[in-house]
Amino acid sequence: LEGEGYFTLRREDGRLMYTRLGEFTFDSEGVYKAKDGSTVQGYILNDKGEIMQGTKSISADLYEETALKGGAMSIPTTNIKLWIDPNNGKFLGKYDEYEIKNDGTIYGKADGGNRSVPLYKIATANFHNPSGLYEVKDGVFVETPDSGKPLVGRGEIRSGLLEQSNVGFKDNIANYQMAKVQMELVNALIKTNKDLLQSAMEMATQ
């Protein structure tokens, strides 16, 4: 996920969580999940690629307009499920394979790739104050009163890549402090060696 935003996950108890760790896979039933078993959330699309809210579609302009106000996140998300046969790992129904575009749209593909139909849009969220999120485990967060309610994220999804940056804040700080101490030790050793060399040169000239 490049840019601002977090993937939206749902735990078994129904609570939403947010992460930039995009290591997701389809399980044996075709449900898109994170490594911990939580389900990746998305919006159901119609054949025009418009987000569906119940039986009504939401145009891209309205989606963008409400996104700026945080309203679009009130659209219910759903589990992404592509129906995979557990016996052979093949997709059931109309589609032979899928493709994830940079805007997060998942397309079902059939007829040797000649037919491509939008199925879901991966839900991403952002916050007015991301630093106010509470980290429930490494790289996974929940909203708090300090973070504010989720807005629609604007990151670009790069399928096949894993997010590595901006997830281990505590580790990064610890590594920085360690590197700083090591640099101070190296500088002290250099100064000591320089002083010893200076003393040796002075003794040799006496």
XYZ file of N, CA, C and O in Angstrom, residues 50 58-65:
36
model
N -19.039 0.304 -9.855
C -19.538 1.226 -8.837
C -19.795 0.473 -7.534
O -20.256 -0.674 -7.551
N -23.166 3.689 -5.850
C -22.618 4.989 -5.479
C -21.624 5.391 -6.562
O -20.657 4.679 -6.824
N -21.866 6.519 -7.190
C -20.990 6.961 -8.261
C -19.618 7.318 -7.703
O -19.457 7.604 -6.514
N -18.617 7.328 -8.569
C -17.254 7.654 -8.149
C -17.188 9.073 -7.596
O -16.481 9.337 -6.622
N -17.944 10.018 -8.206
C -17.927 11.410 -7.735
C -18.490 11.517 -6.330
O -17.938 12.216 -5.470
N -19.605 10.836 -6.087
C -20.208 10.871 -4.760
C -19.297 10.191 -3.741
O -19.162 10.655 -2.610
N -18.674 9.116 -4.156
C -17.741 8.398 -3.275
C -16.597 9.318 -2.862
O -16.234 9.401 -1.693
N -16.012 10.030 -3.826
C -14.908 10.945 -3.525
C -15.381 12.088 -2.632
O -14.688 12.502 -1.714
N -16.569 12.615 -2.915
C -17.090 13.732 -2.138
C -17.310 13.334 -0.683
O -16.928 14.054 0.241
